Short mmCIF file of C-alpha atoms (C1' of nucleotides) in Angstrom, two decimals:
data_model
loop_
_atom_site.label_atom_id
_atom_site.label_comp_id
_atom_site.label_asym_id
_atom_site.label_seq_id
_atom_site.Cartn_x
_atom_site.Cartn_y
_atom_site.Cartn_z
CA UNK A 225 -55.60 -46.75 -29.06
CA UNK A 226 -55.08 -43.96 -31.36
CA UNK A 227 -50.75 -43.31 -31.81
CA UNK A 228 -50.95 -44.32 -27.99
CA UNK A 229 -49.37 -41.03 -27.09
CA UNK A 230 -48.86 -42.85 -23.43
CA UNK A 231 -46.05 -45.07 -24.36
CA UNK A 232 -43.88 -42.13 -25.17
CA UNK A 233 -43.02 -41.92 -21.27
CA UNK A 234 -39.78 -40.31 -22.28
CA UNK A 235 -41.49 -37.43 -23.17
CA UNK A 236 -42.83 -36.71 -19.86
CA UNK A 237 -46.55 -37.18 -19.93
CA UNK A 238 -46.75 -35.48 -16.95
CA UNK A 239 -43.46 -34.20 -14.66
CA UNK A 240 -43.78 -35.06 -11.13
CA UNK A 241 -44.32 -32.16 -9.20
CA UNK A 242 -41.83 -30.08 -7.68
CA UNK A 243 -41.54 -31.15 -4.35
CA UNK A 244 -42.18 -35.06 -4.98
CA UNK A 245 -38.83 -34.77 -6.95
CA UNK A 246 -36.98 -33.03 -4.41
CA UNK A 247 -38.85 -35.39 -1.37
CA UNK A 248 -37.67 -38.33 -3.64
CA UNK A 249 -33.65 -37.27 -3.36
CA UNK A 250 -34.04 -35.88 0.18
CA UNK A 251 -35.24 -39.70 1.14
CA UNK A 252 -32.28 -41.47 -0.65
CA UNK A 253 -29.77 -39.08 0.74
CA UNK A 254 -31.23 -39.71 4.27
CA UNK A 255 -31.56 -43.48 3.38
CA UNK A 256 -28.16 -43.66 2.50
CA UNK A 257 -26.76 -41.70 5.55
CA UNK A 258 -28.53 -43.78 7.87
CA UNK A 259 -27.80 -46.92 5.89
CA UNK A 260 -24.41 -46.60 6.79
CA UNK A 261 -24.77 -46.04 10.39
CA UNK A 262 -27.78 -48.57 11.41
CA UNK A 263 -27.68 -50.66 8.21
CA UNK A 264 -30.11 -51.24 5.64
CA UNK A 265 -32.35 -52.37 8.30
CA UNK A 266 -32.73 -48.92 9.89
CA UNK A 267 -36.51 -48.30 11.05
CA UNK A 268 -38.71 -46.43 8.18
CA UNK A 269 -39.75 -43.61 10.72
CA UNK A 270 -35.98 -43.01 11.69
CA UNK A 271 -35.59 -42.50 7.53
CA UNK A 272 -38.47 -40.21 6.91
CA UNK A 273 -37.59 -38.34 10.64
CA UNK A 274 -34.34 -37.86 8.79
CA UNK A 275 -35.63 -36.74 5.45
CA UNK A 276 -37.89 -34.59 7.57
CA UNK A 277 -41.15 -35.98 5.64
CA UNK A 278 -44.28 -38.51 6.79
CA UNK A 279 -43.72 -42.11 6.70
CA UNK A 280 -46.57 -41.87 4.04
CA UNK A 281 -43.47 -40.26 1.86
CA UNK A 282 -41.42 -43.27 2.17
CA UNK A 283 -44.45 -45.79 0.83
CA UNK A 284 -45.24 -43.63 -1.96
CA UNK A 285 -41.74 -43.31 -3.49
CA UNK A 286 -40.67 -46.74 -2.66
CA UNK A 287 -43.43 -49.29 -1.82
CA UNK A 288 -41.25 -51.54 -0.61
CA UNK A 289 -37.72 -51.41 1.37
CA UNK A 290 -36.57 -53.80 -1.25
CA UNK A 291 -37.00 -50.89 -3.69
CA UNK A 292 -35.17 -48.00 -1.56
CA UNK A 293 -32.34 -50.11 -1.09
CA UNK A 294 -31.77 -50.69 -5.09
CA UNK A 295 -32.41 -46.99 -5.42
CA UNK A 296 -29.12 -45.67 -2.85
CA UNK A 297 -27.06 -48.69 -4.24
CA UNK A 298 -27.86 -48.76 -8.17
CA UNK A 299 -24.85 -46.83 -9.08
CA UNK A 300 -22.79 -48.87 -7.30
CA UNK A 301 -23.80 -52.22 -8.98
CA UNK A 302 -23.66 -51.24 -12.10
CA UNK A 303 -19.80 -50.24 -11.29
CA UNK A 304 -20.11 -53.78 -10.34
CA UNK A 305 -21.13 -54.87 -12.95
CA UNK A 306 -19.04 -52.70 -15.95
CA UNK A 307 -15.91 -54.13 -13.79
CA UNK A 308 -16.52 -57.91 -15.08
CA UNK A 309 -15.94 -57.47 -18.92
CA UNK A 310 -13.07 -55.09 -17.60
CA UNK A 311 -11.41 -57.85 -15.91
CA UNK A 312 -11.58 -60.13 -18.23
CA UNK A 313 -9.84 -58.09 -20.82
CA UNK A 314 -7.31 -56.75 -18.39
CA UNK A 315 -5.87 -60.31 -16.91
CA UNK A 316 -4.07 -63.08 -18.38
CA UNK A 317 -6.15 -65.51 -17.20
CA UNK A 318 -10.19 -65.92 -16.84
CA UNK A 319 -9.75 -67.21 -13.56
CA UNK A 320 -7.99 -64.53 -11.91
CA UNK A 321 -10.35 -61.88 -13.24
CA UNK A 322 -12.93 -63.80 -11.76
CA UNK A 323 -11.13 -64.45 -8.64
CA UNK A 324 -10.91 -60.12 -8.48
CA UNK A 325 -14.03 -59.48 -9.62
CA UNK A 326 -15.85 -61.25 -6.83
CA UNK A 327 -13.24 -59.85 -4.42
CA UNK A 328 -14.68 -56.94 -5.26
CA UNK A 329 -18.03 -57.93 -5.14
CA UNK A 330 -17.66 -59.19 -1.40
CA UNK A 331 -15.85 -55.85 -0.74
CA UNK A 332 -19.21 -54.21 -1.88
CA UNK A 333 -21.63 -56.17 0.33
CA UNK A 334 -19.80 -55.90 3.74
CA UNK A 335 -19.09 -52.78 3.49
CA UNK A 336 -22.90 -52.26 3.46
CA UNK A 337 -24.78 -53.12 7.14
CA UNK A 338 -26.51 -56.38 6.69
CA UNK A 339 -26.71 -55.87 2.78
CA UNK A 340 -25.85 -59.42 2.16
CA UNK A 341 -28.23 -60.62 4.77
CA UNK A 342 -30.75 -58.56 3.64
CA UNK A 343 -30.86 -60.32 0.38
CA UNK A 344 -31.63 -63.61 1.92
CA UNK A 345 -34.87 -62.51 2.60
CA UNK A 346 -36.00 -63.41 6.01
CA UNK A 347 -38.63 -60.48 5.06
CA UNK A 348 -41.38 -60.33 2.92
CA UNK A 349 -41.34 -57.61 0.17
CA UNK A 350 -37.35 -58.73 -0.54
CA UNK A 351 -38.30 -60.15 -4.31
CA UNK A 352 -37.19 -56.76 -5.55
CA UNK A 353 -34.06 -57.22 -4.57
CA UNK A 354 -33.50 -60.26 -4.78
CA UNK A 355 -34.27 -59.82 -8.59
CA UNK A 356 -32.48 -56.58 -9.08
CA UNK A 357 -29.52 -58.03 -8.06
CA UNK A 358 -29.63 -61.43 -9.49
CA UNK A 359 -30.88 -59.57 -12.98
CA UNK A 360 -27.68 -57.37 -13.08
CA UNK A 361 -24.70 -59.30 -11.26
CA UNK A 362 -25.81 -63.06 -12.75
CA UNK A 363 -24.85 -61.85 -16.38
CA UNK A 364 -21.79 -59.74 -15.13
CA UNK A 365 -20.16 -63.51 -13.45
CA UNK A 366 -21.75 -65.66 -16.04
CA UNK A 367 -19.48 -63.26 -18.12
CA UNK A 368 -16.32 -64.43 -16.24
CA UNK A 369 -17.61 -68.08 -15.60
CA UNK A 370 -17.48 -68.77 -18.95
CA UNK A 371 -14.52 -67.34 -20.42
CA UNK A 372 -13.23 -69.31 -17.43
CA UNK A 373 -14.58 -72.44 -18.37
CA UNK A 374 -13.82 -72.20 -21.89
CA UNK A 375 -10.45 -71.52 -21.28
CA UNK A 376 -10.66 -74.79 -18.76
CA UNK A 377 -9.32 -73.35 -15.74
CA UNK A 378 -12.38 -74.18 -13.94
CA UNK A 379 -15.04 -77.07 -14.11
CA UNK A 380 -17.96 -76.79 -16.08
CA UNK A 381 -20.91 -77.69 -13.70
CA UNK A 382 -20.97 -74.69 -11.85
CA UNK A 383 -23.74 -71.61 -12.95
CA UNK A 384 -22.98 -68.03 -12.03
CA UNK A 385 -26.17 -67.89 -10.49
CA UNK A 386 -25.07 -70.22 -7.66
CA UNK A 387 -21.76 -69.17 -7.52
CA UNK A 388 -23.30 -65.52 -6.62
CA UNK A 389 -25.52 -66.85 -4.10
CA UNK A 390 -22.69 -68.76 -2.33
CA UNK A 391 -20.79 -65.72 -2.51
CA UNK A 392 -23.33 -63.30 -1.51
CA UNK A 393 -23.77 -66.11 1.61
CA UNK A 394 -20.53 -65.90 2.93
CA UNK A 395 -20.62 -62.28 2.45
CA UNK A 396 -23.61 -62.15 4.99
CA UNK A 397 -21.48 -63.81 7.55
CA UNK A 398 -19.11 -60.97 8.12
CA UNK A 399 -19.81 -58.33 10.84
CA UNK A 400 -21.09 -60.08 13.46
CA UNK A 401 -19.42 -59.80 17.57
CA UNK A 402 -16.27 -60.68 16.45
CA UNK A 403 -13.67 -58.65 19.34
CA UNK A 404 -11.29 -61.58 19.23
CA UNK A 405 -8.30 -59.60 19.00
CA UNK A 406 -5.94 -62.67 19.77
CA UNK A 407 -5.82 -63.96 15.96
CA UNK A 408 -4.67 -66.76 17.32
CA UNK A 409 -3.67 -69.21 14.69
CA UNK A 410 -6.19 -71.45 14.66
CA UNK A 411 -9.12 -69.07 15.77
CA UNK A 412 -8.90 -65.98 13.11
CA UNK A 413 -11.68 -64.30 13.38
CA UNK A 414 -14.27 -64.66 10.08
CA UNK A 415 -13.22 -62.74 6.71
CA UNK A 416 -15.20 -63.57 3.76
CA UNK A 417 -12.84 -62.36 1.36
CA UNK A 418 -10.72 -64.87 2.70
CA UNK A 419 -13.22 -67.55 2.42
CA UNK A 420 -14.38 -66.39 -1.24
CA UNK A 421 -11.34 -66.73 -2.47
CA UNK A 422 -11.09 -70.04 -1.08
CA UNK A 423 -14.52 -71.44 -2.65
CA UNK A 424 -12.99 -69.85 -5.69
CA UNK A 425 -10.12 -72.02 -5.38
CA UNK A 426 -12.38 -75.18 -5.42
CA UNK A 427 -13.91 -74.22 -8.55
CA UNK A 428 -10.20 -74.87 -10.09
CA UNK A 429 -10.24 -78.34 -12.34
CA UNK A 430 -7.46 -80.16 -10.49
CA UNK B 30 -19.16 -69.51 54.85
CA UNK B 31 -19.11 -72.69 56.36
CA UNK B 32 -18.90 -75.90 54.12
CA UNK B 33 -20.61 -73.86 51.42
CA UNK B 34 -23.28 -76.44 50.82
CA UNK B 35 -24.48 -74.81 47.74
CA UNK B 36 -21.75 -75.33 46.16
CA UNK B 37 -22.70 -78.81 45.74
CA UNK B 38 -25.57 -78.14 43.16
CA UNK B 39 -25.21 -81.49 41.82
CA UNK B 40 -26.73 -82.50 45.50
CA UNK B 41 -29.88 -81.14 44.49
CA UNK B 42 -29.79 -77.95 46.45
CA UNK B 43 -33.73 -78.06 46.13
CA UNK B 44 -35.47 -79.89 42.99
CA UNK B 45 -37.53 -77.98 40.68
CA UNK B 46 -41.26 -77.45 41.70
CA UNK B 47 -42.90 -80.42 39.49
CA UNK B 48 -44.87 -77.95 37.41
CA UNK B 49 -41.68 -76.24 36.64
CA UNK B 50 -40.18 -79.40 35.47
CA UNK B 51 -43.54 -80.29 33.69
CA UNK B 52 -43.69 -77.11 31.63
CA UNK B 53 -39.90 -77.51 30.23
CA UNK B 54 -40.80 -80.32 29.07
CA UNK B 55 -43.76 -79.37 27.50
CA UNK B 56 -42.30 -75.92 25.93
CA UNK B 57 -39.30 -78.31 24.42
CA UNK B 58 -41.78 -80.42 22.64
CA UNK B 59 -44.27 -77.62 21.80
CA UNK B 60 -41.27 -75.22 20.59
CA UNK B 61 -39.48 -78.40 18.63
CA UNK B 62 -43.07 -78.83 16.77
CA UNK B 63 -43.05 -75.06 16.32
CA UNK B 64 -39.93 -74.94 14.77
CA UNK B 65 -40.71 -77.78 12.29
CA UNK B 66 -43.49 -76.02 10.77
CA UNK B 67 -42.29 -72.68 11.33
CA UNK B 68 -38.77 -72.21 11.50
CA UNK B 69 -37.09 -71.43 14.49
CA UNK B 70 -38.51 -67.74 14.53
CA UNK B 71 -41.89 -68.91 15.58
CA UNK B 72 -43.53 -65.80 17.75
CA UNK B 73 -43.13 -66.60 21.63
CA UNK B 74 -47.11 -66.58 21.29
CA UNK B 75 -47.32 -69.26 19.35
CA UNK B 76 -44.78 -71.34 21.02
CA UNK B 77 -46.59 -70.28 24.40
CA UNK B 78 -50.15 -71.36 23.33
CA UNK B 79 -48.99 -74.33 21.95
CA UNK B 80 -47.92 -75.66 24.90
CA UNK B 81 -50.57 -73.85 26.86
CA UNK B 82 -48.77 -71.88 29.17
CA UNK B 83 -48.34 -68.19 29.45
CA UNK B 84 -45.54 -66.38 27.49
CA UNK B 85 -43.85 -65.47 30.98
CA UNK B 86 -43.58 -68.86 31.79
CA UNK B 87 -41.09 -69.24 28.41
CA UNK B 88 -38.99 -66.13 29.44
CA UNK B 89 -38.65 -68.12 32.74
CA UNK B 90 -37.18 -71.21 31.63
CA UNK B 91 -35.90 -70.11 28.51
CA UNK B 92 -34.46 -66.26 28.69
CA UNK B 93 -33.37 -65.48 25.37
CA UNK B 94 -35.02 -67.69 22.33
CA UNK B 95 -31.48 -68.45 22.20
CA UNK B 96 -31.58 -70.81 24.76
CA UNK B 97 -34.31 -72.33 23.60
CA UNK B 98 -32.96 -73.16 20.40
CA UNK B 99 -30.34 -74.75 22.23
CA UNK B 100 -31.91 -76.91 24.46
CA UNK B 101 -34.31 -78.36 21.07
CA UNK B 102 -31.26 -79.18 19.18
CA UNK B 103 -28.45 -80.24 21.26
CA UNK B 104 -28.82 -83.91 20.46
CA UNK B 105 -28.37 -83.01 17.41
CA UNK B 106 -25.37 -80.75 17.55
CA UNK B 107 -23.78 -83.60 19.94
CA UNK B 108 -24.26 -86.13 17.02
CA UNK B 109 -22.60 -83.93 14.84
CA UNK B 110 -19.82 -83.36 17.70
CA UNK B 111 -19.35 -87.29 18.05
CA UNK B 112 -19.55 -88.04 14.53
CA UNK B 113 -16.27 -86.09 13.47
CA UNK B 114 -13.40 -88.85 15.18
CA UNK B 115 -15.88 -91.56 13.76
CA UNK B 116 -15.33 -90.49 10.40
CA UNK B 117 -11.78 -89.28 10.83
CA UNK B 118 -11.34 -92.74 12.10
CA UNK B 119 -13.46 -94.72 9.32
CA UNK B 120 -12.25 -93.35 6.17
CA UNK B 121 -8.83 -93.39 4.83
CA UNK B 122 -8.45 -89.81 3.57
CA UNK B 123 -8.77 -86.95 6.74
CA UNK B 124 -10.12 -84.45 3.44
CA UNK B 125 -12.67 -87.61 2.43
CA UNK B 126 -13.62 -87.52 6.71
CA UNK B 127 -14.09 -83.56 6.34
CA UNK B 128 -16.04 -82.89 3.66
CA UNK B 129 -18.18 -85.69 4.72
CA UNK B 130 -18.80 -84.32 7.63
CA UNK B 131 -19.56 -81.13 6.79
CA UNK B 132 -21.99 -82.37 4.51
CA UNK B 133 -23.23 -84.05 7.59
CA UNK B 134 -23.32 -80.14 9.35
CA UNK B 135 -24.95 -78.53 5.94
CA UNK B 136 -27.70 -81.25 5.95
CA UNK B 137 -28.38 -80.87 9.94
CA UNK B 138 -28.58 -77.05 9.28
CA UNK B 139 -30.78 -76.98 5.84
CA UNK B 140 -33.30 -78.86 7.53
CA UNK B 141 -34.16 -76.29 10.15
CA UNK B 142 -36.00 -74.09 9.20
CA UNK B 143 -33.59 -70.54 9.53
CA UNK B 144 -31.52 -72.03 11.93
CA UNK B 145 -28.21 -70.84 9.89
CA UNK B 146 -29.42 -67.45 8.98
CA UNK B 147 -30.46 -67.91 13.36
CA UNK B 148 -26.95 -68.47 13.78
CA UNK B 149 -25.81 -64.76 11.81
CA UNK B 150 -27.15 -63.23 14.74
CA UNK B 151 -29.29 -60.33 13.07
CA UNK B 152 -31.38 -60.55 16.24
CA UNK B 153 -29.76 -59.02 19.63
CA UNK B 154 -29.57 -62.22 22.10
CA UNK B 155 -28.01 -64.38 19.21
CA UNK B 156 -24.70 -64.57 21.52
CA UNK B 157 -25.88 -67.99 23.39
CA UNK B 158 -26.32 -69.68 20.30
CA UNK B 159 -23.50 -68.62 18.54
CA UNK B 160 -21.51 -68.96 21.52
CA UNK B 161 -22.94 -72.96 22.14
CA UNK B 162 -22.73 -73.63 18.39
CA UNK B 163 -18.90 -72.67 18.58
CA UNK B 164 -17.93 -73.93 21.25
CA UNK B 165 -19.02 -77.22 20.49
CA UNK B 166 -18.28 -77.83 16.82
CA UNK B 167 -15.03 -75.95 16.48
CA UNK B 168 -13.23 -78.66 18.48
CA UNK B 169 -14.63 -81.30 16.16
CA UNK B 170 -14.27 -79.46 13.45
CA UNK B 171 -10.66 -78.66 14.54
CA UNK B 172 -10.21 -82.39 15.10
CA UNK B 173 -10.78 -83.18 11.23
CA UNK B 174 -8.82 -79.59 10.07
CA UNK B 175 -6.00 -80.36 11.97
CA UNK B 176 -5.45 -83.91 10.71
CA UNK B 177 -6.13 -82.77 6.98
CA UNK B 178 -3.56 -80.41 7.41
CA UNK B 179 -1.02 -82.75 9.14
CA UNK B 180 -1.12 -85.27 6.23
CA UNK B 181 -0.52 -82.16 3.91
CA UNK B 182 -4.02 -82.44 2.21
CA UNK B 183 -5.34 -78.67 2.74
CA UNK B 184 -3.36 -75.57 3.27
CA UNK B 185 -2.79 -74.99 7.03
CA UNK B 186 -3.90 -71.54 7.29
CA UNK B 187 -7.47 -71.43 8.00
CA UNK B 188 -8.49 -72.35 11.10
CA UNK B 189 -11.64 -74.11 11.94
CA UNK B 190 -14.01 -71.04 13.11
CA UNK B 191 -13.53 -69.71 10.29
CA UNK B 192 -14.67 -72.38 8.29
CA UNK B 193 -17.28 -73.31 10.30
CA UNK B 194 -18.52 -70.04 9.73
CA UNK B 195 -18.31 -70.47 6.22
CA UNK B 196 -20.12 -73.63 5.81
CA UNK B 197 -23.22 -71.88 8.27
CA UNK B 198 -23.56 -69.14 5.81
CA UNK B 199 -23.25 -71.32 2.86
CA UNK B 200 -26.06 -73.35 4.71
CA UNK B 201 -27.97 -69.80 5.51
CA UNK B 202 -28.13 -69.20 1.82
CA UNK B 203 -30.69 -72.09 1.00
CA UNK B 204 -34.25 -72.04 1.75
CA UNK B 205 -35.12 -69.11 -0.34
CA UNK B 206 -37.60 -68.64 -3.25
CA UNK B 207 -36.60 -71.21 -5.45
CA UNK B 208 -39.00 -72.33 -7.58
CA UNK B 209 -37.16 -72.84 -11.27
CA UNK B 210 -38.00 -76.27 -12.02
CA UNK B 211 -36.17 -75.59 -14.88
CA UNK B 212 -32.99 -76.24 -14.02
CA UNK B 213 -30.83 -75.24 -16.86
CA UNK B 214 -27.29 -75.66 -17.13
CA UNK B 215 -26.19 -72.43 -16.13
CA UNK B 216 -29.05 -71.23 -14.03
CA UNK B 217 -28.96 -74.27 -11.84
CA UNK B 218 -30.70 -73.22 -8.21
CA UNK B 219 -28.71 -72.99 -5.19
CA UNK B 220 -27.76 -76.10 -3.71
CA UNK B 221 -25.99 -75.26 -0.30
CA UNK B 222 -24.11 -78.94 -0.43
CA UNK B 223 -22.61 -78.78 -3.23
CA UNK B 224 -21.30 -75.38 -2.51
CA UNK B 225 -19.99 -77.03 0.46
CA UNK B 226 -18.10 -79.00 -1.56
CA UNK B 227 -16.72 -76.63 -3.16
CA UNK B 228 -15.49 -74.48 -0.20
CA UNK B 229 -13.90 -77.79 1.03
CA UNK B 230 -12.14 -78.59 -2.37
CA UNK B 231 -10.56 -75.33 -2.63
CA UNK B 232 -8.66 -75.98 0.50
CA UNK B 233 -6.87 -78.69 -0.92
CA UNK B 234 -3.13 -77.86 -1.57
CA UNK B 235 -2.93 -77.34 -5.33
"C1'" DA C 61 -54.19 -12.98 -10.15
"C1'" DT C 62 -57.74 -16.51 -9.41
"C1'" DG C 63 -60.20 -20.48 -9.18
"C1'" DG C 64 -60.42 -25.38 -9.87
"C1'" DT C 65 -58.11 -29.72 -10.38
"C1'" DT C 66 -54.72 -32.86 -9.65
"C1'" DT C 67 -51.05 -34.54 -7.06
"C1'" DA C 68 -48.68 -35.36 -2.99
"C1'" DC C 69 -48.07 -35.00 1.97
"C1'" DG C 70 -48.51 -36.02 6.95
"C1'" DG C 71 -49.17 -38.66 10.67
"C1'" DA C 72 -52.83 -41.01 13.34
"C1'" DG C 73 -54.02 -45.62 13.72
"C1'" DC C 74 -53.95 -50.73 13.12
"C1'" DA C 75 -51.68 -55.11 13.49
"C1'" DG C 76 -47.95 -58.07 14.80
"C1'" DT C 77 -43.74 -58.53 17.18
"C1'" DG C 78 -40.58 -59.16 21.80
"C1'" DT C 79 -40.27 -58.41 26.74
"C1'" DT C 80 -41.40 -57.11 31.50
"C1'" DC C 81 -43.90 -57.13 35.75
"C1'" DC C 82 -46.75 -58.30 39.51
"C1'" DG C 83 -51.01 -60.29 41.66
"C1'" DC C 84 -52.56 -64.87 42.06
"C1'" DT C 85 -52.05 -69.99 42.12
"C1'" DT C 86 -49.72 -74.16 42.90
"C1'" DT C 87 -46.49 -76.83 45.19
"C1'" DC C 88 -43.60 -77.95 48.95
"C1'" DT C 89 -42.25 -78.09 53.87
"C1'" DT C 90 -43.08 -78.63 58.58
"C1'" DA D 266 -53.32 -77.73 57.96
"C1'" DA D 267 -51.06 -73.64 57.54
"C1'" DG D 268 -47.38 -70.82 56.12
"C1'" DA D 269 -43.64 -69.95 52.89
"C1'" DA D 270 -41.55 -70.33 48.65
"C1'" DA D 271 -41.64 -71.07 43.81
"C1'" DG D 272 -43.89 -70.61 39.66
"C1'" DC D 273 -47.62 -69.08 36.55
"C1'" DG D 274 -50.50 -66.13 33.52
"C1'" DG D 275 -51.41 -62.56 30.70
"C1'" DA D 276 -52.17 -57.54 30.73
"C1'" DA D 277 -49.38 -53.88 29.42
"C1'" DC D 278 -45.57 -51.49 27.25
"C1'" DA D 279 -42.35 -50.50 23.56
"C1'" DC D 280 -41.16 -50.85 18.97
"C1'" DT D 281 -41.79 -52.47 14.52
"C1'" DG D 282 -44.08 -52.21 9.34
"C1'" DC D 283 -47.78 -50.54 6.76
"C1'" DT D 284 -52.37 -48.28 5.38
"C1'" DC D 285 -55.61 -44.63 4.80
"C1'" DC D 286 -57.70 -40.32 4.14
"C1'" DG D 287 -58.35 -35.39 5.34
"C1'" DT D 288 -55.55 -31.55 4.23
"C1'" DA D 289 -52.07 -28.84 1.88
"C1'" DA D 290 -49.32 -27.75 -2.01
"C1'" DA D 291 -48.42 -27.40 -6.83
"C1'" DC D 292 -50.03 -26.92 -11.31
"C1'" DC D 293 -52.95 -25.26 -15.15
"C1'" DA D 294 -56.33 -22.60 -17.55
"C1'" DT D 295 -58.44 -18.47 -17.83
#
DNA sequence: ATGGTTTACGGAGCAGTGTTCCGCTTTCTT
DNA sequence: AAGAAAGCGGAACACTGCTCCGTAAACCAT
């Protein structure tokens, strides 16, 4: 145990080689094209076909789907995420920031094939994500949820981890065969900004 | 053309073969068993050797899993159905009669096993259940909506399907890897209810 | 350059799904 | 009892995720 030169992983104990590195974009790119056109559920052959490497690639660089998908969508939680103190500092009141910020957040998820589903884990391996996201996002709203609370606009019995979860729920329920073009009144079809912005309306103290 | 007689299907137009009838049966209980222990995405093996009959003979009576699904719970659903003009009629408050009963929906959905997430149709033959589930509880759901809105409890702009919707994916959240006994303030684990409750107070005209 | 070592790659192969199809069995009718 | 109709069983196919190891590529020392 001698200056354990190991934990200096900064400084490179070893580079990857050449062509892991470049394999290692090629699959996000390819990840990320095809997770916008057959979700984040698209088959792992269909990826590697796409990144023109072995499935073998794929299982290597990411042992898990769980870890792929934070890999093409870190950058865009951590925008996520800087928004919140943002948000707060930008509006008048607590509430509304929080009211944007999880517009936002909604915005993120169905914009992404089954993203929001995917994180309720009907799978196996989905821990990673599940804990990427609730490590990152739960501070980011608990952020908001208190200022909110502090400034009493909002009751006090409600954590930000559950408020993300319900969010993240009715997130899942968008995009599914919804062709009901009437809008009648009573029938619109499903939006879940619509319906976050509604829960968030019930967290208001009366 | 003549007198069409099989028009008249309610006549019998030629019973079921007894073994047919027999093996419904069966597959219901088998399948209901299944689904207990299981959730209701128990392989078509399982379900088949459980009731010791061949998978064909499930595809048979039961095309899409779908169906099946349908036929185990629709005592259930029609309890929920009747139960919304009881409570409409039994409490004073039409908001007190709906969020009642959709804690009476969360609680029938929590305790099947993936029946909500079921319901968000990642699968391809999801329409029949979606299609049943709606078509049922939107008009009771509609009943209680419509009443809340006509003594000027809850904004009149969302319409029932909607808000079924919500409530299923609120319900779809729960059932996950849960396991923090800790229960601290903030961190509090995801209670689909009570985000129920939520949803339903935020509808309330300020 | 060259040889040896380490690292990474590819894709065949296994296991677990849903779904179909058709020869055989059971039931019903006459 | 015999023929016809209805139903059954499960092999077989297609499509998943995931593992494993022989082979190829990259790196390093000389």
């Amino acid at each position: 145990m001698t200056a354990t030169p190991t934990d200096e992983r900064a400084q490179q104990a070893r580079p990857k080689r050449a062509d892991a590195r470049r394999n290692e974009q090629t699959l996000l790119d390819a990840a990320a094209a095809l997770f916008v056109t057959s979700g984040v559920n698209a088959p792992v052959r269909d990826i590697a076909a796409r990144a023109g490497v072995g499935v073998g690639t794929i299982y290597r660089h990411f042992p898990t789907r769980s870890d792929l998908i934070v890999a093409v969508f870190r950058h865009q939680v951590e925008a996520c995420v800087a928004a919140a103190p943002r948000l707060l500092a930008a509006r008048e009141s607590a509430h509304q920031a929080l009211a944007e910020w999880v517009d936002l957040f909604v915005d993120f998820l169905v914009t992404k094939h089954g993203l929001a589903s995917a994180l309720h884990g009907d799978n196996d391996g989905v821990d990673t994500l599940h804990t990427y996201f609730v490590g990152h996002l739960v501070p980011a709203c608990g952020l908001l949820v208190a200022a909110a609370i502090a400034t009493g606009e909002i009751r006090g019995d409600i954590g930000p981890y559950e408020l993300l979860r319900a969010v993240g729920s009715l997130a899942a329920g968008e995009g599914q065969a919804d062709d009901t073009a009437a809008e009648s009144p009573a029938e619109r079809a499903y939006d879940a900004r619509r319906m976050a912005a509604v829960l968030i309306a019930g967290l208001r103290l009366s």
